[in-house]
CSV table of N, CA and C in Angstrom, one decimal:
chain,number,residue,atom,x,y,z
A,260,UNK,N,263.2,180.1,60.7
A,260,UNK,CA,264.2,179.0,60.4
A,260,UNK,C,263.7,177.7,60.8
A,261,UNK,N,264.0,176.7,60.1
A,261,UNK,CA,263.6,175.3,60.3
A,261,UNK,C,264.4,174.7,61.5
A,262,UNK,N,263.6,174.0,62.3
A,262,UNK,CA,264.2,173.3,63.5
A,262,UNK,C,265.0,172.1,62.9
A,263,UNK,N,266.3,172.1,63.1
A,263,UNK,CA,267.1,171.0,62.6
A,263,UNK,C,266.7,169.6,63.1
A,264,UNK,N,266.3,169.6,64.4
A,264,UNK,CA,265.9,168.3,65.0
A,264,UNK,C,264.6,167.8,64.3
A,265,UNK,N,263.7,168.7,64.1
A,265,UNK,CA,262.4,168.3,63.4
A,265,UNK,C,262.7,167.9,62.0
A,266,UNK,N,263.6,168.6,61.3
A,266,UNK,CA,263.9,168.3,59.9
A,266,UNK,C,264.5,166.9,59.9
A,267,UNK,N,265.4,166.5,60.8
A,267,UNK,CA,266.0,165.2,60.9
A,267,UNK,C,265.0,164.1,61.2
A,268,UNK,N,264.1,164.4,62.1
A,268,UNK,CA,263.0,163.5,62.4
A,268,UNK,C,262.1,163.2,61.2
A,269,UNK,N,261.7,164.3,60.5
A,269,UNK,CA,260.9,164.1,59.3
A,269,UNK,C,261.6,163.3,58.2
A,270,UNK,N,262.9,163.6,58.1
A,270,UNK,CA,263.7,162.9,57.1
A,270,UNK,C,263.8,161.4,57.4
A,271,UNK,N,264.0,161.1,58.7
A,271,UNK,CA,264.1,159.7,59.1
A,271,UNK,C,262.8,159.0,58.9
A,272,UNK,N,261.6,159.7,59.1
A,272,UNK,CA,260.3,159.1,58.8
A,272,UNK,C,260.2,158.8,57.3
A,273,UNK,N,260.6,159.8,56.5
A,273,UNK,CA,260.6,159.6,55.1
A,273,UNK,C,261.4,158.4,54.6
A,274,UNK,N,262.6,158.3,55.2
A,274,UNK,CA,263.4,157.1,54.8
A,274,UNK,C,262.8,155.8,55.3
A,275,UNK,N,262.2,155.8,56.4
A,275,UNK,CA,261.5,154.6,56.9
A,275,UNK,C,260.3,154.2,56.0
A,276,UNK,N,259.5,155.2,55.6
A,276,UNK,CA,258.4,154.9,54.6
A,276,UNK,C,259.0,154.4,53.3
A,277,UNK,N,260.1,155.0,52.8
A,277,UNK,CA,260.7,154.5,51.6
A,277,UNK,C,261.2,153.1,51.7
A,278,UNK,N,261.8,152.8,52.9
A,278,UNK,CA,262.3,151.4,53.1
A,278,UNK,C,261.1,150.4,53.1
A,279,UNK,N,260.0,150.8,53.7
A,279,UNK,CA,258.8,150.0,53.8
A,279,UNK,C,258.3,149.7,52.4
A,280,UNK,N,258.3,150.7,51.5
A,280,UNK,CA,257.9,150.6,50.1
A,280,UNK,C,258.8,149.6,49.4
A,281,UNK,N,260.1,149.8,49.6
A,281,UNK,CA,261.1,148.9,48.9
A,281,UNK,C,260.8,147.4,49.4
A,282,UNK,N,260.6,147.3,50.7
A,282,UNK,CA,260.4,145.9,51.2
A,282,UNK,C,259.1,145.3,50.6
A,283,UNK,N,258.1,146.1,50.5
A,283,UNK,CA,256.8,145.6,50.0
A,283,UNK,C,257.0,145.2,48.5
A,284,UNK,N,257.7,146.0,47.7
A,284,UNK,CA,258.0,145.7,46.3
A,284,UNK,C,258.8,144.4,46.2
A,285,UNK,N,259.8,144.3,47.0
A,285,UNK,CA,260.7,143.1,47.0
A,285,UNK,C,259.8,141.8,47.3
A,286,UNK,N,259.0,142.0,48.3
A,286,UNK,CA,258.1,140.9,48.7
A,286,UNK,C,257.2,140.5,47.6
A,287,UNK,N,256.6,141.5,46.9
A,287,UNK,CA,255.7,141.2,45.8
A,287,UNK,C,256.4,140.5,44.7
A,288,UNK,N,257.6,140.9,44.4
A,288,UNK,CA,258.4,140.2,43.3
A,288,UNK,C,258.7,138.8,43.8
A,289,UNK,N,259.2,138.6,45.0
A,289,UNK,CA,259.6,137.3,45.5
A,289,UNK,C,258.4,136.3,45.6
A,290,UNK,N,257.2,136.8,46.0
A,290,UNK,CA,256.1,136.0,46.3
A,290,UNK,C,255.2,135.8,45.1
A,291,UNK,N,255.4,136.5,44.0
A,291,UNK,CA,254.6,136.3,42.8
A,291,UNK,C,254.6,134.9,42.3
A,292,UNK,N,253.5,134.3,42.3
A,292,UNK,CA,253.4,132.9,41.8
A,292,UNK,C,252.0,132.7,41.3
A,293,UNK,N,251.9,132.2,40.1
A,293,UNK,CA,250.6,131.9,39.5
A,293,UNK,C,250.5,130.5,38.9
A,294,UNK,N,249.4,130.0,38.8
A,294,UNK,CA,249.1,128.7,38.2
A,294,UNK,C,248.1,128.9,37.1
A,295,UNK,N,248.4,128.4,35.9
A,295,UNK,CA,247.5,128.4,34.8
A,295,UNK,C,247.3,127.0,34.3
A,296,UNK,N,246.0,126.8,33.8
A,296,UNK,CA,245.6,125.5,33.3
A,296,UNK,C,245.1,125.7,31.9
A,297,UNK,N,245.5,124.8,31.0
A,297,UNK,CA,245.0,124.9,29.6
A,297,UNK,C,243.5,124.8,29.6
A,298,UNK,N,242.8,125.3,28.6
A,298,UNK,CA,241.3,125.2,28.6
A,298,UNK,C,240.8,123.8,28.6
A,299,UNK,N,241.6,122.9,28.0
A,299,UNK,CA,241.1,121.5,28.0
A,299,UNK,C,241.6,120.7,29.2
A,300,UNK,N,242.3,121.3,30.1
A,300,UNK,CA,242.7,120.7,31.4
A,300,UNK,C,243.9,119.8,31.2
A,301,UNK,N,244.5,119.7,30.1
A,301,UNK,CA,245.6,118.8,29.8
A,301,UNK,C,246.9,119.2,30.5
A,302,UNK,N,247.1,120.5,30.6
A,302,UNK,CA,248.4,121.1,31.1
A,302,UNK,C,248.1,122.1,32.2
A,303,UNK,N,248.9,122.0,33.3
A,303,UNK,CA,248.9,122.9,34.4
A,303,UNK,C,250.3,123.4,34.7
A,304,UNK,N,250.5,124.7,34.7
A,304,UNK,CA,251.9,125.2,34.9
A,304,UNK,C,251.8,126.2,36.1
A,305,UNK,N,252.8,126.1,37.0
A,305,UNK,CA,253.0,127.1,38.0
A,305,UNK,C,254.3,127.9,37.7
A,306,UNK,N,254.2,129.2,37.7
A,306,UNK,CA,255.3,130.1,37.4
A,306,UNK,C,255.5,131.0,38.6
A,307,UNK,N,256.8,131.2,38.9
A,307,UNK,CA,257.2,132.2,40.0
A,307,UNK,C,257.6,133.5,39.4
A,308,UNK,N,258.1,134.4,40.2
A,308,UNK,CA,258.5,135.7,39.7
A,308,UNK,C,259.6,135.5,38.7
A,309,UNK,N,259.7,136.5,37.8
A,309,UNK,CA,260.6,136.4,36.7
A,309,UNK,C,260.3,135.4,35.6
A,310,UNK,N,259.1,134.8,35.8
A,310,UNK,CA,258.7,133.8,34.8
A,310,UNK,C,259.3,132.4,34.9
A,311,UNK,N,259.9,132.2,36.1
A,311,UNK,CA,260.6,130.9,36.3
A,311,UNK,C,259.5,129.8,36.5
A,312,UNK,N,259.6,128.7,35.8
A,312,UNK,CA,258.6,127.6,35.8
A,312,UNK,C,259.0,126.8,37.0
A,313,UNK,N,258.0,126.7,37.9
A,313,UNK,CA,258.2,125.9,39.1
A,313,UNK,C,257.6,124.4,39.0
A,314,UNK,N,256.5,124.3,38.2
A,314,UNK,CA,256.0,123.0,38.0
A,314,UNK,C,255.2,122.9,36.7
A,315,UNK,N,255.3,121.7,36.1
A,315,UNK,CA,254.5,121.5,34.9
A,315,UNK,C,253.9,120.1,35.1
A,316,UNK,N,252.5,120.1,35.0
A,316,UNK,CA,251.8,118.9,35.2
A,316,UNK,C,250.9,118.6,34.0
A,317,UNK,N,251.0,117.3,33.6
A,317,UNK,CA,250.2,116.9,32.5
A,317,UNK,C,249.1,115.9,33.0
A,318,UNK,N,247.9,116.1,32.6
A,318,UNK,CA,246.8,115.2,33.0
A,318,UNK,C,246.7,114.1,31.9
A,319,UNK,N,245.9,113.1,32.2
A,319,UNK,CA,245.7,112.0,31.2
A,319,UNK,C,245.2,112.6,29.8
A,320,UNK,N,244.6,113.7,29.8
A,320,UNK,CA,244.1,114.3,28.6
A,320,UNK,C,245.2,114.6,27.6
A,321,UNK,N,246.4,114.9,28.2
A,321,UNK,CA,247.6,115.2,27.4
A,321,UNK,C,248.0,114.1,26.4
A,322,UNK,N,247.7,112.9,26.8
A,322,UNK,CA,248.0,111.7,26.0
A,322,UNK,C,247.3,111.7,24.6
A,323,UNK,N,246.2,112.3,24.6
A,323,UNK,CA,245.4,112.3,23.3
A,323,UNK,C,245.7,113.5,22.4
A,324,UNK,N,246.5,114.4,22.8
A,324,UNK,CA,246.8,115.6,22.0
A,324,UNK,C,247.8,115.4,20.9
A,325,UNK,N,248.7,114.5,21.0
A,325,UNK,CA,249.7,114.3,20.0
A,325,UNK,C,250.9,115.3,20.4
A,326,UNK,N,252.1,115.0,19.9
A,326,UNK,CA,253.2,115.8,20.3
A,326,UNK,C,253.2,117.3,19.9
A,327,UNK,N,252.7,117.5,18.7
A,327,UNK,CA,252.7,118.9,18.2
A,327,UNK,C,251.7,119.8,19.0
A,328,UNK,N,250.5,119.3,19.2
A,328,UNK,CA,249.5,120.0,19.9
A,328,UNK,C,249.8,120.1,21.4
A,329,UNK,N,250.4,119.1,21.9
A,329,UNK,CA,250.8,119.1,23.3
A,329,UNK,C,251.9,120.2,23.5
A,330,UNK,N,252.9,120.2,22.7
A,330,UNK,CA,253.9,121.3,22.8
A,330,UNK,C,253.3,122.7,22.7
A,331,UNK,N,252.4,122.9,21.8
A,331,UNK,CA,251.8,124.2,21.7
A,331,UNK,C,251.0,124.5,22.9
A,332,UNK,N,250.3,123.5,23.4
A,332,UNK,CA,249.4,123.7,24.6
A,332,UNK,C,250.3,124.1,25.8
A,333,UNK,N,251.4,123.4,26.0
A,333,UNK,CA,252.4,123.6,27.0
A,333,UNK,C,252.9,125.1,26.9
A,334,UNK,N,253.3,125.5,25.7
A,334,UNK,CA,253.9,126.8,25.6
A,334,UNK,C,252.8,127.9,25.8
A,335,UNK,N,251.6,127.7,25.3
A,335,UNK,CA,250.6,128.7,25.6
A,335,UNK,C,250.2,128.8,27.0
A,336,UNK,N,250.2,127.7,27.7
A,336,UNK,CA,249.9,127.7,29.2
A,336,UNK,C,251.0,128.3,30.0
A,337,UNK,N,252.3,128.1,29.6
A,337,UNK,CA,253.4,128.8,30.2
A,337,UNK,C,253.3,130.3,30.0
A,338,UNK,N,253.0,130.7,28.8
A,338,UNK,CA,252.9,132.1,28.5
A,338,UNK,C,251.7,132.7,29.4
A,339,UNK,N,250.6,132.0,29.4
A,339,UNK,CA,249.5,132.5,30.2
A,339,UNK,C,249.9,132.7,31.7
A,340,UNK,N,250.6,131.7,32.3
A,340,UNK,CA,251.0,131.8,33.7
A,340,UNK,C,252.0,133.0,33.8
A,341,UNK,N,252.9,133.2,32.9
A,341,UNK,CA,253.9,134.3,32.9
A,341,UNK,C,253.2,135.6,32.9
A,342,UNK,N,252.3,135.8,32.0
A,342,UNK,CA,251.5,137.0,31.8
A,342,UNK,C,250.7,137.3,33.1
A,343,UNK,N,250.1,136.2,33.7
A,343,UNK,CA,249.4,136.4,34.9
A,343,UNK,C,250.3,136.8,36.1
A,344,UNK,N,251.5,136.3,36.1
A,344,UNK,CA,252.5,136.6,37.2
A,344,UNK,C,252.9,138.1,37.0
A,345,UNK,N,253.1,138.5,35.8
A,345,UNK,CA,253.5,139.9,35.6
A,345,UNK,C,252.4,140.9,36.0
A,346,UNK,N,251.1,140.5,35.6
A,346,UNK,CA,250.0,141.3,36.0
A,346,UNK,C,249.8,141.3,37.5
A,347,UNK,N,250.1,140.2,38.2
A,347,UNK,CA,249.9,140.1,39.6
A,347,UNK,C,250.9,141.0,40.3
A,348,UNK,N,252.2,141.0,39.8
A,348,UNK,CA,253.2,141.9,40.4
A,348,UNK,C,252.7,143.4,40.2
A,349,UNK,N,252.3,143.7,39.0
A,349,UNK,CA,251.8,145.1,38.7
A,349,UNK,C,250.7,145.5,39.7
A,350,UNK,N,249.7,144.6,39.9
A,350,UNK,CA,248.6,145.0,40.8
A,350,UNK,C,249.0,145.0,42.2
A,351,UNK,N,249.9,144.2,42.6
A,351,UNK,CA,250.4,144.1,44.0
A,351,UNK,C,251.2,145.4,44.4
A,352,UNK,N,251.9,145.9,43.4
A,352,UNK,CA,252.8,147.0,43.7
A,352,UNK,C,252.0,148.3,43.5
A,353,UNK,N,250.9,148.3,42.8
A,353,UNK,CA,250.2,149.6,42.5
A,353,UNK,C,249.9,150.4,43.8
A,354,UNK,N,249.4,149.7,44.9
A,354,UNK,CA,249.1,150.5,46.1
A,354,UNK,C,250.3,151.1,46.7
A,355,UNK,N,251.5,150.5,46.5
A,355,UNK,CA,252.7,151.0,47.1
A,355,UNK,C,253.2,152.2,46.2
A,356,UNK,N,253.2,152.1,44.9
A,356,UNK,CA,253.7,153.1,44.0
A,356,UNK,C,252.7,154.2,43.7
A,357,UNK,N,251.4,153.9,43.8
A,357,UNK,CA,250.4,154.8,43.4
A,357,UNK,C,250.3,154.9,41.9
A,358,UNK,N,249.8,155.9,41.4
A,358,UNK,CA,249.6,156.1,39.9
A,358,UNK,C,250.6,157.1,39.4
A,359,UNK,N,251.7,157.3,40.0
A,359,UNK,CA,252.7,158.2,39.6
A,359,UNK,C,253.7,157.7,38.5
A,360,UNK,N,254.8,158.4,38.5
A,360,UNK,CA,255.8,158.1,37.5
A,360,UNK,C,256.4,156.7,37.7
A,361,UNK,N,256.6,156.3,38.9
A,361,UNK,CA,257.2,154.9,39.2
A,361,UNK,C,256.2,153.8,38.7
A,362,UNK,N,254.9,154.0,38.9
A,362,UNK,CA,254.0,153.0,38.4
A,362,UNK,C,253.9,153.0,36.9
A,363,UNK,N,254.0,154.2,36.3
A,363,UNK,CA,254.0,154.2,34.8
A,363,UNK,C,255.2,153.5,34.2
A,364,UNK,N,256.3,153.7,34.9
A,364,UNK,CA,257.5,153.0,34.4
A,364,UNK,C,257.3,151.5,34.5
A,365,UNK,N,256.9,151.0,35.7
A,365,UNK,CA,256.7,149.6,35.9
A,365,UNK,C,255.7,149.1,34.9
A,366,UNK,N,254.6,149.8,34.7
A,366,UNK,CA,253.5,149.3,33.8
A,366,UNK,C,254.1,149.2,32.4
A,367,UNK,N,254.9,150.1,32.0
A,367,UNK,CA,255.6,150.1,30.6
A,367,UNK,C,256.5,148.9,30.5
A,368,UNK,N,257.3,148.6,31.6
A,368,UNK,CA,258.2,147.5,31.6
A,368,UNK,C,257.4,146.2,31.6
A,369,UNK,N,256.3,146.1,32.3
A,369,UNK,CA,255.5,144.9,32.3
A,369,UNK,C,254.9,144.6,30.9
A,370,UNK,N,254.4,145.7,30.3
A,370,UNK,CA,253.8,145.5,28.9
A,370,UNK,C,254.9,145.1,27.9
A,371,UNK,N,256.1,145.7,28.0
A,371,UNK,CA,257.1,145.3,27.1
A,371,UNK,C,257.5,143.8,27.4
A,372,UNK,N,257.6,143.4,28.6
A,372,UNK,CA,257.9,142.1,29.0
A,372,UNK,C,256.9,141.1,28.5
A,373,UNK,N,255.6,141.5,28.6
A,373,UNK,CA,254.5,140.6,28.1
A,373,UNK,C,254.6,140.5,26.6
A,374,UNK,N,254.9,141.6,25.9
A,374,UNK,CA,255.0,141.6,24.5
A,374,UNK,C,256.1,140.6,24.0
A,375,UNK,N,257.2,140.6,24.8
A,375,UNK,CA,258.3,139.7,24.5
A,375,UNK,C,257.9,138.2,24.8
A,376,UNK,N,257.2,138.0,25.9
A,376,UNK,CA,256.7,136.6,26.3
A,376,UNK,C,255.7,136.1,25.3
A,377,UNK,N,254.7,137.0,25.0
A,377,UNK,CA,253.5,136.6,24.2
A,377,UNK,C,253.3,137.5,23.1
A,378,UNK,N,254.2,137.5,22.1
A,378,UNK,CA,254.1,138.5,21.0
A,378,UNK,C,252.8,138.4,20.2
A,379,UNK,N,252.2,137.3,20.1
A,379,UNK,CA,251.0,137.1,19.4
A,379,UNK,C,249.7,137.5,20.2
A,380,UNK,N,249.9,137.6,21.5
A,380,UNK,CA,248.7,138.0,22.3
A,380,UNK,C,247.8,136.8,22.6
A,381,UNK,N,248.3,135.6,22.3
A,381,UNK,CA,247.5,134.4,22.5
A,381,UNK,C,247.1,134.2,24.0
A,382,UNK,N,248.1,134.3,24.8
A,382,UNK,CA,247.9,134.1,26.3
A,382,UNK,C,247.3,135.2,27.0
A,383,UNK,N,247.2,136.4,26.4
A,383,UNK,CA,246.7,137.6,27.0
A,383,UNK,C,245.2,137.7,26.8
A,384,UNK,N,244.4,137.8,27.8
A,384,UNK,CA,242.9,137.9,27.7
A,384,UNK,C,242.5,139.0,26.7
A,385,UNK,N,241.5,138.9,25.9
A,385,UNK,CA,241.1,139.9,25.0
A,385,UNK,C,241.0,141.3,25.6
A,386,UNK,N,240.4,141.5,26.8
A,386,UNK,CA,240.2,142.8,27.4
A,386,UNK,C,241.6,143.4,27.6
A,387,UNK,N,242.6,142.7,28.0
A,387,UNK,CA,243.9,143.2,28.2
A,387,UNK,C,244.6,143.6,26.9
A,388,UNK,N,244.3,142.8,25.8
A,388,UNK,CA,244.9,143.1,24.5
A,388,UNK,C,244.4,144.5,24.0
A,389,UNK,N,243.1,144.8,24.2
A,389,UNK,CA,242.5,146.0,23.8
A,389,UNK,C,243.1,147.2,24.5
A,390,UNK,N,243.4,147.0,25.8
A,390,UNK,CA,243.9,148.1,26.7
A,390,UNK,C,245.4,148.3,26.5
A,391,UNK,N,246.1,147.3,26.0
A,391,UNK,CA,247.6,147.4,26.0
A,391,UNK,C,248.0,148.5,25.0
A,392,UNK,N,249.0,149.3,25.4
A,392,UNK,CA,249.6,150.3,24.5
A,392,UNK,C,250.6,149.6,23.7
A,393,UNK,N,250.9,150.1,22.5
A,393,UNK,CA,251.9,149.4,21.7
A,393,UNK,C,253.3,149.6,22.3
A,394,UNK,N,254.1,148.6,22.2
A,394,UNK,CA,255.5,148.7,22.8
A,394,UNK,C,256.2,150.0,22.2
A,395,UNK,N,257.0,150.6,23.1
A,395,UNK,CA,257.8,151.7,22.6
A,395,UNK,C,259.1,151.2,22.1
A,396,UNK,N,259.7,152.1,21.3
A,396,UNK,CA,261.0,151.7,20.7
A,396,UNK,C,262.2,152.1,21.5
A,397,UNK,N,262.0,152.5,22.7
A,397,UNK,CA,263.1,153.0,23.5
A,397,UNK,C,263.7,152.0,24.5
A,398,UNK,N,263.6,150.7,24.1
A,398,UNK,CA,264.1,149.6,25.0
A,398,UNK,C,265.6,149.8,25.4
A,399,UNK,N,266.4,150.3,24.5
A,399,UNK,CA,267.8,150.5,24.7
A,399,UNK,C,268.0,151.6,25.8
A,400,UNK,N,267.2,152.6,25.9
A,400,UNK,CA,267.4,153.6,26.8
A,400,UNK,C,267.3,153.1,28.3
A,401,UNK,N,266.4,152.1,28.5
A,401,UNK,CA,266.2,151.6,29.9
A,401,UNK,C,267.0,150.2,30.0
A,402,UNK,N,267.6,149.8,28.9
A,402,UNK,CA,268.3,148.5,29.0
A,402,UNK,C,267.3,147.3,28.7
A,403,UNK,N,266.1,147.6,28.2
A,403,UNK,CA,265.2,146.5,27.9
A,403,UNK,C,264.2,146.3,29.0
A,404,UNK,N,263.1,145.5,28.6
A,404,UNK,CA,262.1,145.2,29.6
A,404,UNK,C,262.6,144.4,30.8
A,405,UNK,N,262.0,144.5,31.9
A,405,UNK,CA,262.4,143.8,33.1
A,405,UNK,C,262.1,142.3,33.1
A,406,UNK,N,261.2,141.9,32.2
A,406,UNK,CA,260.8,140.5,32.2
A,406,UNK,C,261.4,139.7,31.1
A,407,UNK,N,262.5,140.2,30.5
A,407,UNK,CA,263.1,139.4,29.4
A,407,UNK,C,263.7,138.2,29.9
């Protein structure tokens, strides 16, 4: 028969490890912050977790772009920063979740979120585009991607 005191001690350790994992995941989401700069250096954007834009800086090069090109450059740079933030969260959480079911679910949500942010793949580096799985049609089952 199992010792109830040992069982309780083991259970408390398990709960403590689970709480540490939750804390690490919350910290990763809270602290995720990336900065992206357009290739021409005209636009720099800093994005926090959830894709929230924290800063947008325009260099003097932005003056020569014209309003249409500047708008497109700003949007592409924002998307790049958002994609980078999502990838950063995924990579930060990987050691906590491992490569199990939880990580698979997070990866799927990140990919769906990236597809919503950057449907054309413009802001996603080519290596990531090749690796990306096509979005699944079961958004409604999970309530949609986490990065919408």
